[in-house]
XYZ file of C-alpha atoms in Angstrom:
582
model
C -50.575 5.335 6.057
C -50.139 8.834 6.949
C -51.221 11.566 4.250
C -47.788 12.847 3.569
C -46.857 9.061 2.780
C -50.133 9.221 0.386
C -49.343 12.413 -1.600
C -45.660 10.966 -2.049
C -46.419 7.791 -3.339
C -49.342 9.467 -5.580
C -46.517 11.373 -7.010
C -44.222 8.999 -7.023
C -46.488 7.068 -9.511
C -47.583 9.965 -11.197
C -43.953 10.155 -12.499
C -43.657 6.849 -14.344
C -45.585 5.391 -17.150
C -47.338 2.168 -15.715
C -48.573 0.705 -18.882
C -50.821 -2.059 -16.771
C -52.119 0.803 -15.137
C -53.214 2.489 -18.257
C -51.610 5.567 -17.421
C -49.406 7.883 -19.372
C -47.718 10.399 -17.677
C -46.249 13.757 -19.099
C -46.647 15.107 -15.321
C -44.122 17.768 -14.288
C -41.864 17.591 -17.443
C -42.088 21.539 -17.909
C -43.142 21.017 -21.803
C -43.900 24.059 -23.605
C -45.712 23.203 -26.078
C -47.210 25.806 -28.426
C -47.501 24.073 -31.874
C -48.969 20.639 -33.080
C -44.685 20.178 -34.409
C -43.969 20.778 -30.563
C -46.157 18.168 -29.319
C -45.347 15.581 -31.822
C -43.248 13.353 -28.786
C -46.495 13.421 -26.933
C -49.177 12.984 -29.817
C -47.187 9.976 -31.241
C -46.902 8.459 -27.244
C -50.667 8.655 -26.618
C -51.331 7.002 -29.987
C -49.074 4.035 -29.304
C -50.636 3.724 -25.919
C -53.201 0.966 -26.262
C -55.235 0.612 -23.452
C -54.938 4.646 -21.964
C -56.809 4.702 -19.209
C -55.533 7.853 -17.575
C -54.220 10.927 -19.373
C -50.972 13.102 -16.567
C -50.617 16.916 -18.814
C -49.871 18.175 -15.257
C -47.153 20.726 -15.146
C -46.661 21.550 -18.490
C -47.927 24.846 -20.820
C -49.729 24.023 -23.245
C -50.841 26.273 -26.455
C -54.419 26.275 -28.428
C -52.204 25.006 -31.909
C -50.655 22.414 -29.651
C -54.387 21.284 -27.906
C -55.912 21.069 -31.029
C -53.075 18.167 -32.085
C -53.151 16.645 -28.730
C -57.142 16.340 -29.261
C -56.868 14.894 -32.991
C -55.524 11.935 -31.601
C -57.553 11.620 -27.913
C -60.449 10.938 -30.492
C -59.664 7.342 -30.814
C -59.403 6.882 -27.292
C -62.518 5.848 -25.873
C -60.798 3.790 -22.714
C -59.739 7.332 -21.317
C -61.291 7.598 -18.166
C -58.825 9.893 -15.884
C -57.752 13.909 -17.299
C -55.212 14.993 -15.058
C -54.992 18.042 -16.686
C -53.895 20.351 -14.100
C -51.645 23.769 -14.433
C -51.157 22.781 -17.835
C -51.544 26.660 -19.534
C -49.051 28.534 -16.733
C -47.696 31.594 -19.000
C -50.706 31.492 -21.023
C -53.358 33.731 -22.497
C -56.633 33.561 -20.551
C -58.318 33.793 -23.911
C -56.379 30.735 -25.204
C -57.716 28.544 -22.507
C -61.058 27.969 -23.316
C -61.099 27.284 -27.238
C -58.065 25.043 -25.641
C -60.244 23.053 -23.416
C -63.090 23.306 -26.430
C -60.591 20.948 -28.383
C -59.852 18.659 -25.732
C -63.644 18.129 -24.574
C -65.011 17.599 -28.100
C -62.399 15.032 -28.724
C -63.323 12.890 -25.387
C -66.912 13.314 -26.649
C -66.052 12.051 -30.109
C -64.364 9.487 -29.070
C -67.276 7.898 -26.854
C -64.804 8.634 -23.577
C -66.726 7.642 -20.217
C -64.717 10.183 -17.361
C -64.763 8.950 -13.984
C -62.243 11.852 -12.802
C -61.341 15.290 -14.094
C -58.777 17.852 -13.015
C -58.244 21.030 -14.270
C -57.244 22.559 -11.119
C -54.537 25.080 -10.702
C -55.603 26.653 -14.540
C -56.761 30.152 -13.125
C -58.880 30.514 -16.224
C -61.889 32.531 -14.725
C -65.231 32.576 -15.751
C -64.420 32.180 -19.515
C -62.563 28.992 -18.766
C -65.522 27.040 -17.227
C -67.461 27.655 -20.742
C -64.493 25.969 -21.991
C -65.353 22.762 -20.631
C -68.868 23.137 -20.030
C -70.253 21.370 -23.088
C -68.322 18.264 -21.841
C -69.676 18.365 -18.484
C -73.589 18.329 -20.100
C -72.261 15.586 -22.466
C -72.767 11.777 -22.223
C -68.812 11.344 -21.784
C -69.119 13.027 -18.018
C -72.382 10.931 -16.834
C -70.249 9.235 -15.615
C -67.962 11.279 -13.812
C -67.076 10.660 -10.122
C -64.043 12.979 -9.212
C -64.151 17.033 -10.435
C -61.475 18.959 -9.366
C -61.178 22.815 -9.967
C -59.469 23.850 -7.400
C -57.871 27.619 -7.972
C -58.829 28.202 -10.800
C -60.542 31.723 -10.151
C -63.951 30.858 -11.557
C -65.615 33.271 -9.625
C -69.599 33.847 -9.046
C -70.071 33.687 -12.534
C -67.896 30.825 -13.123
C -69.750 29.200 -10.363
C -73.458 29.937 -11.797
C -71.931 27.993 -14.774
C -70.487 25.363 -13.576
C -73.803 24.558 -11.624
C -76.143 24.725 -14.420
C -74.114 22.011 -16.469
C -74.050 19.822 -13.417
C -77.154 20.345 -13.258
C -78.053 19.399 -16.913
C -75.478 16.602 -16.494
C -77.333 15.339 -13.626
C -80.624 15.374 -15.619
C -79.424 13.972 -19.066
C -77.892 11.366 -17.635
C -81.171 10.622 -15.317
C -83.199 10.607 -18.597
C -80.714 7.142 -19.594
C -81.382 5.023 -16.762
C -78.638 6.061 -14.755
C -78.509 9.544 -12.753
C -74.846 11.077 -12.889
C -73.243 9.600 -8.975
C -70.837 12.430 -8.404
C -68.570 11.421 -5.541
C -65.823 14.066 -4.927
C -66.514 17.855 -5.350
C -62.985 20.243 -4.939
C -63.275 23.978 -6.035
C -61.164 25.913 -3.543
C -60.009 29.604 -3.912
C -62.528 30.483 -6.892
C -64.206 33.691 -5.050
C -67.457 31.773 -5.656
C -69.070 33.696 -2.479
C -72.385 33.165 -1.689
C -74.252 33.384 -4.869
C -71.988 30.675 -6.620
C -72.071 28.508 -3.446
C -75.648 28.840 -3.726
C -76.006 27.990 -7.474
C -73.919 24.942 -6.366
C -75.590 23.705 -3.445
C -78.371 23.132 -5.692
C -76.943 20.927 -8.004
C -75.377 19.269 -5.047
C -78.705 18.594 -3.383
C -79.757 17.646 -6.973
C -77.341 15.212 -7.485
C -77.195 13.631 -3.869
C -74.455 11.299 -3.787
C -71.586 13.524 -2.616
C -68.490 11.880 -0.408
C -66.272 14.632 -0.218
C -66.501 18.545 -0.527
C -63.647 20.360 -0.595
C -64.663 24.697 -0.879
C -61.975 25.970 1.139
C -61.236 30.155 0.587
C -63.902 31.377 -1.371
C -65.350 34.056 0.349
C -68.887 32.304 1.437
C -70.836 34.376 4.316
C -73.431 32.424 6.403
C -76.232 33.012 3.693
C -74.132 30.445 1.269
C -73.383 28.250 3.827
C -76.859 28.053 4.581
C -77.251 27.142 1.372
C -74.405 24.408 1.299
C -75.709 23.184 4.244
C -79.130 22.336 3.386
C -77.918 20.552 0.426
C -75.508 18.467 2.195
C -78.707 16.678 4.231
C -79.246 15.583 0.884
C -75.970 13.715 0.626
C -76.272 11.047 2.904
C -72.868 9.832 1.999
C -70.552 12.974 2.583
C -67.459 11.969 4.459
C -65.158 14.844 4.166
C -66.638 18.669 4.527
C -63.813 21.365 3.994
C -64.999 24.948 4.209
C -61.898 26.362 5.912
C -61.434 30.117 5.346
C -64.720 31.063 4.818
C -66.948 32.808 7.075
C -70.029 31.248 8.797
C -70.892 33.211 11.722
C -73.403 31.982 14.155
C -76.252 31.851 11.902
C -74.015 29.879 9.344
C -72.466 27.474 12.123
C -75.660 26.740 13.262
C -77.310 25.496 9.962
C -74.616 23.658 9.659
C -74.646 21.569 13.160
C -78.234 21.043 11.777
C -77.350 19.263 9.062
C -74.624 17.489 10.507
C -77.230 15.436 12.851
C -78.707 13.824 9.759
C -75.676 12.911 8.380
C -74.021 9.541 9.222
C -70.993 8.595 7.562
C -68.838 11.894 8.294
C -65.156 11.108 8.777
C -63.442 14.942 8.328
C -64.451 18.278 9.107
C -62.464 21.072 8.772
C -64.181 24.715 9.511
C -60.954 26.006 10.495
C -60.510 29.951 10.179
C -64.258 30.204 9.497
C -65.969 32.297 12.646
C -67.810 29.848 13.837
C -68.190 31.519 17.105
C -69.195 30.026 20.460
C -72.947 29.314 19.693
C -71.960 27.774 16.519
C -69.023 25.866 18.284
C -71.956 24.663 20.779
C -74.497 23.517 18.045
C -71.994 21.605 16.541
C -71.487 20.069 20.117
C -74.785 19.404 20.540
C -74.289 17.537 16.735
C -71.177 15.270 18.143
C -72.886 14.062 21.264
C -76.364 13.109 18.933
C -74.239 11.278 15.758
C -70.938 11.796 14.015
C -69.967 8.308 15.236
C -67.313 7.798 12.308
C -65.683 11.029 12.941
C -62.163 11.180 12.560
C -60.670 14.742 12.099
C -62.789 18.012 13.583
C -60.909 21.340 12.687
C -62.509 24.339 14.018
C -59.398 26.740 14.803
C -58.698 29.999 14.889
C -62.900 30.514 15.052
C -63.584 32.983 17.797
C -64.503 30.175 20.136
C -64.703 31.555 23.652
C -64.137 29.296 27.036
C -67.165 27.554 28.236
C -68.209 26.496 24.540
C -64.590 24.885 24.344
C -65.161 23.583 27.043
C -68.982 22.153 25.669
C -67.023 20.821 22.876
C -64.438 18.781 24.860
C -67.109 17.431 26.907
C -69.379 16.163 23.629
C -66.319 13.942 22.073
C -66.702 11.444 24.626
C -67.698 8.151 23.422
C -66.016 8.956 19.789
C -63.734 6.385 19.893
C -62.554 6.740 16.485
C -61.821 10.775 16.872
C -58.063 10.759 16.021
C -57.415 15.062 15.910
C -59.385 17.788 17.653
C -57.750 21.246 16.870
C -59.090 24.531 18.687
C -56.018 26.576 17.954
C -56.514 30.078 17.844
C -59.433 30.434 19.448
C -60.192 32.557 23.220
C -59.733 30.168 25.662
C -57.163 31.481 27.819
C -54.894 29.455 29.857
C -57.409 28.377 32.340
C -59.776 27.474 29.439
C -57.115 25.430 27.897
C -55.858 23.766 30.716
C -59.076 22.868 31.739
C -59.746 21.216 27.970
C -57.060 19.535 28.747
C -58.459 18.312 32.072
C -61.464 17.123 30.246
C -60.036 15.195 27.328
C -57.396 13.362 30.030
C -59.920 12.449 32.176
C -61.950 10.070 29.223
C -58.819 9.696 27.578
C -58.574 11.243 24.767
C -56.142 14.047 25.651
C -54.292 12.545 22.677
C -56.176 14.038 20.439
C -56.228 17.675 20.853
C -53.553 19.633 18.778
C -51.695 22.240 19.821
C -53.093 25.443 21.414
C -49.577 27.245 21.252
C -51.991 30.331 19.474
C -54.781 30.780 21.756
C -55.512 34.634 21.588
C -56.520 34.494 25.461
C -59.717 35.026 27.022
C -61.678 37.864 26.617
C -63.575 40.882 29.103
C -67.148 39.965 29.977
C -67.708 43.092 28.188
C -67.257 42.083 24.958
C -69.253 39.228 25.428
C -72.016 41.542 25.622
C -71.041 43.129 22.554
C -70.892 40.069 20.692
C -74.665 39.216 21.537
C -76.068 42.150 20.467
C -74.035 42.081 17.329
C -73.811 38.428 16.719
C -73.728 38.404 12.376
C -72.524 41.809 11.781
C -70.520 40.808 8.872
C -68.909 44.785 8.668
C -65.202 43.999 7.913
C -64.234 47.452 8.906
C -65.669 47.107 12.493
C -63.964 43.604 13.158
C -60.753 44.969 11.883
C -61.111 47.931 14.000
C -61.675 45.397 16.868
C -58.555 43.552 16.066
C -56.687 46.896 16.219
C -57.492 47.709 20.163
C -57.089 44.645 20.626
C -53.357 43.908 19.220
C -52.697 47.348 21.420
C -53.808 46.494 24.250
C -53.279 42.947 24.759
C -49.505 42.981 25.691
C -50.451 44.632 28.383
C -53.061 42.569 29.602
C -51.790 39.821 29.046
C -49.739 39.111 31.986
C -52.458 40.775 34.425
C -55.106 38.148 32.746
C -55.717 35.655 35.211
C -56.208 38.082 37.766
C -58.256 40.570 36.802
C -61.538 41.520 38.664
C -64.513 41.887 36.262
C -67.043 43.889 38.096
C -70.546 42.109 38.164
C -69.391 39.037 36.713
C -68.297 37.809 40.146
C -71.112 35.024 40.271
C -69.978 33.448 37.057
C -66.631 33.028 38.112
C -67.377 30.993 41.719
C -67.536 27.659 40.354
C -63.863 28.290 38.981
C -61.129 27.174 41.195
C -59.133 30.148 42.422
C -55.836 28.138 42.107
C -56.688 24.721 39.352
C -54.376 21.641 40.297
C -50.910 22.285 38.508
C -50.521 19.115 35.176
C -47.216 18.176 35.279
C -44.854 19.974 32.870
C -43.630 17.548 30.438
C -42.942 18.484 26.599
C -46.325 18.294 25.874
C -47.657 19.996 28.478
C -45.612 23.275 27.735
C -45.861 23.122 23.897
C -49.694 23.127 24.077
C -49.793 26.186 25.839
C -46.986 27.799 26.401
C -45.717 29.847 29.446
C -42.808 30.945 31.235
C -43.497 29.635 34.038
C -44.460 26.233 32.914
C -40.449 26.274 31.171
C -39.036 27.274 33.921
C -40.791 24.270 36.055
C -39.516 21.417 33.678
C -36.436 21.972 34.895
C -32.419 21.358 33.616
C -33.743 18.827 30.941
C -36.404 21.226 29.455
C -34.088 21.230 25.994
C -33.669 17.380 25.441
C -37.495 16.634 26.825
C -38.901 19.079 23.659
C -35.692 17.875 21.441
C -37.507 14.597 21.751
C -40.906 15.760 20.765
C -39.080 17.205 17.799
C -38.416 15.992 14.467
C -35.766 18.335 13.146
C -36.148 17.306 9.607
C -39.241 18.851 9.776
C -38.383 22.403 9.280
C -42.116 23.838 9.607
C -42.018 22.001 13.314
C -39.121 23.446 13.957
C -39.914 27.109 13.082
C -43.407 26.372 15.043
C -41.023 25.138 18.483
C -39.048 28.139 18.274
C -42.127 30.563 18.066
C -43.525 28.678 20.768
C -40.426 28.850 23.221
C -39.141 32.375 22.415
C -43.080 33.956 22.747
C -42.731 33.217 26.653
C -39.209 35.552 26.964
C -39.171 37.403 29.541
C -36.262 39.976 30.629
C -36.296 38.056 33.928
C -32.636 36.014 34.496
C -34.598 32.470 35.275
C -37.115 32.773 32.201
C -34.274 34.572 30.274
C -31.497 31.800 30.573
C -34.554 28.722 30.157
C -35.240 30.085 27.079
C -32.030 30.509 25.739
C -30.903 27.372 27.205
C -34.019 25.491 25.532
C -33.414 27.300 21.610
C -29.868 26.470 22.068
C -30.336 23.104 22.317
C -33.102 22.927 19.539
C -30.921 24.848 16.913
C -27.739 23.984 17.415
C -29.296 20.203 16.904
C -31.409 21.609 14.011
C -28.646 23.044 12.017
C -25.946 20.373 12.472
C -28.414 17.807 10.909
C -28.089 16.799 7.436
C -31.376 17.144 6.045
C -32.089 20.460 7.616
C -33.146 23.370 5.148
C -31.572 26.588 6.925
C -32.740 28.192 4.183
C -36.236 27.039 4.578
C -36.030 27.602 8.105
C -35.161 31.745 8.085
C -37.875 31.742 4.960
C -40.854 30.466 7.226
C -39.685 32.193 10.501
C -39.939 35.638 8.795
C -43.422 34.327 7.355
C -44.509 33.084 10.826
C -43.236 36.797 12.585
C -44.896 38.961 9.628
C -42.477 39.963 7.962
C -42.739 38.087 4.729
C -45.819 37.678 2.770
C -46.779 34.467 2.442
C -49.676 32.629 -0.390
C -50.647 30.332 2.333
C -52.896 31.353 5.398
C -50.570 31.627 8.117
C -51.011 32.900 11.892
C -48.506 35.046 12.554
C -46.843 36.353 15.672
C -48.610 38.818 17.036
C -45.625 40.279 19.856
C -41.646 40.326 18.611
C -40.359 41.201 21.406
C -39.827 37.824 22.566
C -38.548 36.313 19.066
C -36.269 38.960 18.263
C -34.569 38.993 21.675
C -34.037 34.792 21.129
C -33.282 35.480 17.369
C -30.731 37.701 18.967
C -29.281 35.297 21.019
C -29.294 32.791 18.053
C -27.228 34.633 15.634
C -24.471 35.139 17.900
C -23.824 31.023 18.502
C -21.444 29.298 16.864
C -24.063 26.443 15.564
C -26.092 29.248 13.668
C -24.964 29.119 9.803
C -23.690 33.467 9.202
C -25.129 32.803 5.186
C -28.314 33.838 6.898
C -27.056 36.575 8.553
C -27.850 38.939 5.127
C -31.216 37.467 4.683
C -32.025 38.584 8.479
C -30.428 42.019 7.858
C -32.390 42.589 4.693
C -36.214 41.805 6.495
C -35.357 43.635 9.883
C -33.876 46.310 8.002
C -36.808 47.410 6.491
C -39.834 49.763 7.349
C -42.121 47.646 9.004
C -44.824 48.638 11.783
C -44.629 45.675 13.462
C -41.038 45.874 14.165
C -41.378 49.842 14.850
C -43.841 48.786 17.853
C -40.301 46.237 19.316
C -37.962 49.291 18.875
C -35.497 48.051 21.273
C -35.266 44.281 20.182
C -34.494 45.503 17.102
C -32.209 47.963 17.429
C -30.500 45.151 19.463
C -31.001 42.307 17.229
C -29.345 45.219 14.264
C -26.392 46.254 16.470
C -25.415 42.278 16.357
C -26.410 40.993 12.917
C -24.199 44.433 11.586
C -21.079 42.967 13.632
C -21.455 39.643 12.424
């Protein structure tokens, strides 16, 4: 069952009150409940609910008067094992949370409650908030606990130092009674723990030792805290799922980890995507795959700096991994030749299957900066790599096109065992939509719109947005490329917007995200040259098939002041000149 099906019919159930189950579920209902009178409905259906094994408060707001009454009457529940209690004080004081969550934990400790699972993600009570619930976490009614989720909850380093001394105490009360605490799943993303929380944390993880999943996306960790993590994961013998995306290991970092990734045995997941692992931590985690990782399933490590030949390393190690379903190096600098020829690689064992889409490979880089990168390799100055990513968004239009042929002076002997001219793949859907080029469109021919149509599913708007980046980055203001591309969005759109379960609205929303020009909560990749999407948005918004309800939500975004669009002058002014005499 696919993940999406997972999280649907988790909500699904989350919705209705299964009373063989055990569960009672307030989840999503909007309540705002700020006095005990407000939460009578709810006090009087958890104390007719015999048997509650699992407690849904997600989705609601709930007030200190109202917690108090709610945790009057959790004290004669002693079956509750499950507190889905997450964004359940949106609108609220952050000095109301924790005398909230004060209430609630002393009444599962009265009560003689044994927690196998607690959420209070999505509470964004800070530091404060963790002392809110950290007597419950040291208390017998959590040795028992296998499931803590906190994700986003803006806990911070001092949050974190908190929250890893009660594990800790948690782990060693319930040690002292003949049965250690067995904490399975760990999520705490987006807290800005950084690496001195991470590090108070990785020692109550190597402490505790029975972890299955860690989930610590976004929270600002360097390579000296995932160091830290690292070594404690060798202690946890059992972790399946590692998620660290967003945070930044550097060599040194990506290194310690591949270390501890050879002693561990049952790893299904790992996702280090966005986390700078660089090339010599891409090739110790190589190095990791070809020793163990039998069981692994999922390896994420896009958009991490990755450069060519350790791609290519990492292609060559998956061999063998017969149960490796998804291999993403998005976003790394392969260049075309580097991605074709990981491509090559996975087709000739097989496994091209695998490999996502490399639609935003940022292209190889000069020899030059290789150097650079060498001498430099964990300067973790912020300014400097921004400045880097400055010359480089100015100059890489440019070179772009010239790329493949370049001449880098005394590098020739590195580049002789590289064909001058690699054997064309065949340009199917696929092919093109992996890595995209004009002349690879151009060379699938008349069909080129119904072959991707089919790769399509055009109820998924994100997909969409993603196939229309993907085609209109390769315009060109030559007639062939010109009238393919057209040709191809045409058929894509016109599909898109005649189908009944397509959000149009959804669709202009995440295309403006996906070309910079919205702001978006989510880490998204955006375009980094408009002059191909406006000059195909252009050509979309004079169609018949496009809806003109968007044409004021277009006007307001290209409208505005925005550098990005001052650097595509003409495509805009063009794109204007049409969406004004629409």
């Amino acid at each position: 069952m696919a993940s999406e099906d997972i999280a649907q019919l988790t909500d699904s159930l989350a919705k209705t009150k299964v009373e063989g189950g055990g569960e009672l579920s307030f989840k999503g209902k909007s309540l705002k409940l700020n006095t005990a009178q407000d939460a009578e409905e709810v006090i009087r259906e958890i104390e007719d609910f015999e048997g509650l094994h699992a407690l849904r408060l997600e989705g609601n707001t709930v007030g200190l008067e109202a917690a108090k009454a709610i945790a009057k009457v959790l004290e004669k529940k002693p079956d509750l094992k499950r507190c889905h209690w997450s964004d359940m004080f949106t609108g609220r004081l952050r000095s109301e949370i924790p005398p909230s969550l004060i209430s609630l934990g002393d009444a599962l400790i009265t009560a003689g409650a044994q927690l196998t699972e607690l959420d209070l993600s999505d509470n964004a009570f800070g530091p404060d908030g963790v002392r809110g619930f950290e007597a419950l976490l040291k208390s017998p009614a959590c040795f028992t606990l296998q499931e803590l989720k906190l994700n986003n909850c803006g806990m911070g380093i001092g949050g974190g130092k908190i929250l890893a001394a009660a594990l800790t105490e948690c782990y060693k009360k319930s040690s002292s009674h003949g049965k250690p605490l067995a904490l399975k799943v760990f999520i705490a993303g987006r807290n800005r723990l950084e690496n001195d929380g991470a590090t108070a944390l990785a020692e109550a993880f190597r402490l505790i030792g029975t972890l299955e999943e860690v989930h610590m996306p976004q929270n600002g960790i360097n390579h000296a805290g995932i160091t830290a993590l690292a070594e404690s994961f060798k202690a946890n013998s059992l972790l399946k799922v590692i998620n660290l995306n967003d945070n930044t290991f550097t060599e040194k970092g990506g290194i310690a980890m591949a270390e501890a990734l050879k002693t561990l045995r049952q790893v299904e997941v790992i996702n280090f995507g966005d986390c700078l692992v660089r090339s010599k931590g891409a090739q110790a985690i190589a190095t990791a795959l070809k020793e163990g990782l039998h069981k692994l399933k999922e390896l994420n490590l896009s958009f991490c700096e990755i450069k060519r030949d350790a791609a290519v390393v990492l292609a060559e190690s998956v061999e063998d991994r017969s149960e490796l379903q998804k291999l993403d190096l998005n976003g790394n600098c392969l260049g075309e030749g580097g991605c074709e020829q990981v491509q090559e690689i996975l087709e000739g064992i097989s496994m091209a299957n695998i490999l996502g889409s490399l639609s935003d490979d940022e292209g190889d880089e000069d020899e030059d900066e290789d150097e650079v990168d060498d001498d430099d390799d964990d300067d973790d100055d912020d300014d400097d790599e921004d400045d880097e990513e400055d010359v480089e968004e100015e100059e890489e239009e440019e070179d772009v096109d010239d790329n493949e042929n370049r001449t880098k002076p005394n590098k020739i002997s590195s580049h002789v065992s590289t064909p001058a001219a690699p054997p064309k793949l065949p340009v199917d859907a696929s092919t093109f939509l992996s890595f995209p080029s004009p002349e690879k469109l151009v060379r699938m021919g008349p069909k080129r719109s119904t072959m991707i149509m089919q790769q399509i599913d055009v109820a998924d708007t994100e997909k969409v947005v993603q196939t229309f980046i993907q085609v209109s980055s390769v315009y060109r203001d030559d007639s062939e490329v010109k009238a393919a591309v057209e040709e191809t969005i045409d058929g894509l759109m016109k599909k898109a917007f005649e189908s009944r379960g397509f959000q149009e609205n959804l669709f202009i929303t995440s295309l403006l995200v996906h070309m910079g020009l919205l702001k978006s909560e989510d880490k998204i990749k955006t375009v980094q040259h408009l002059n191909g999407p406006l000059l195909t948005l252009n050509h979309m918004v004079q169609q018949n098939y496009f809806p003109k309800s968007l044409v004021p939500i277009l006007l307001a975004f290209i409208s505005k002041p925005n550098r990005v669009l001052e650097n595509n002058a003409s495509a805009r002014h063009t794109l204007l000149h049409n969406l004004h005499n629409l």
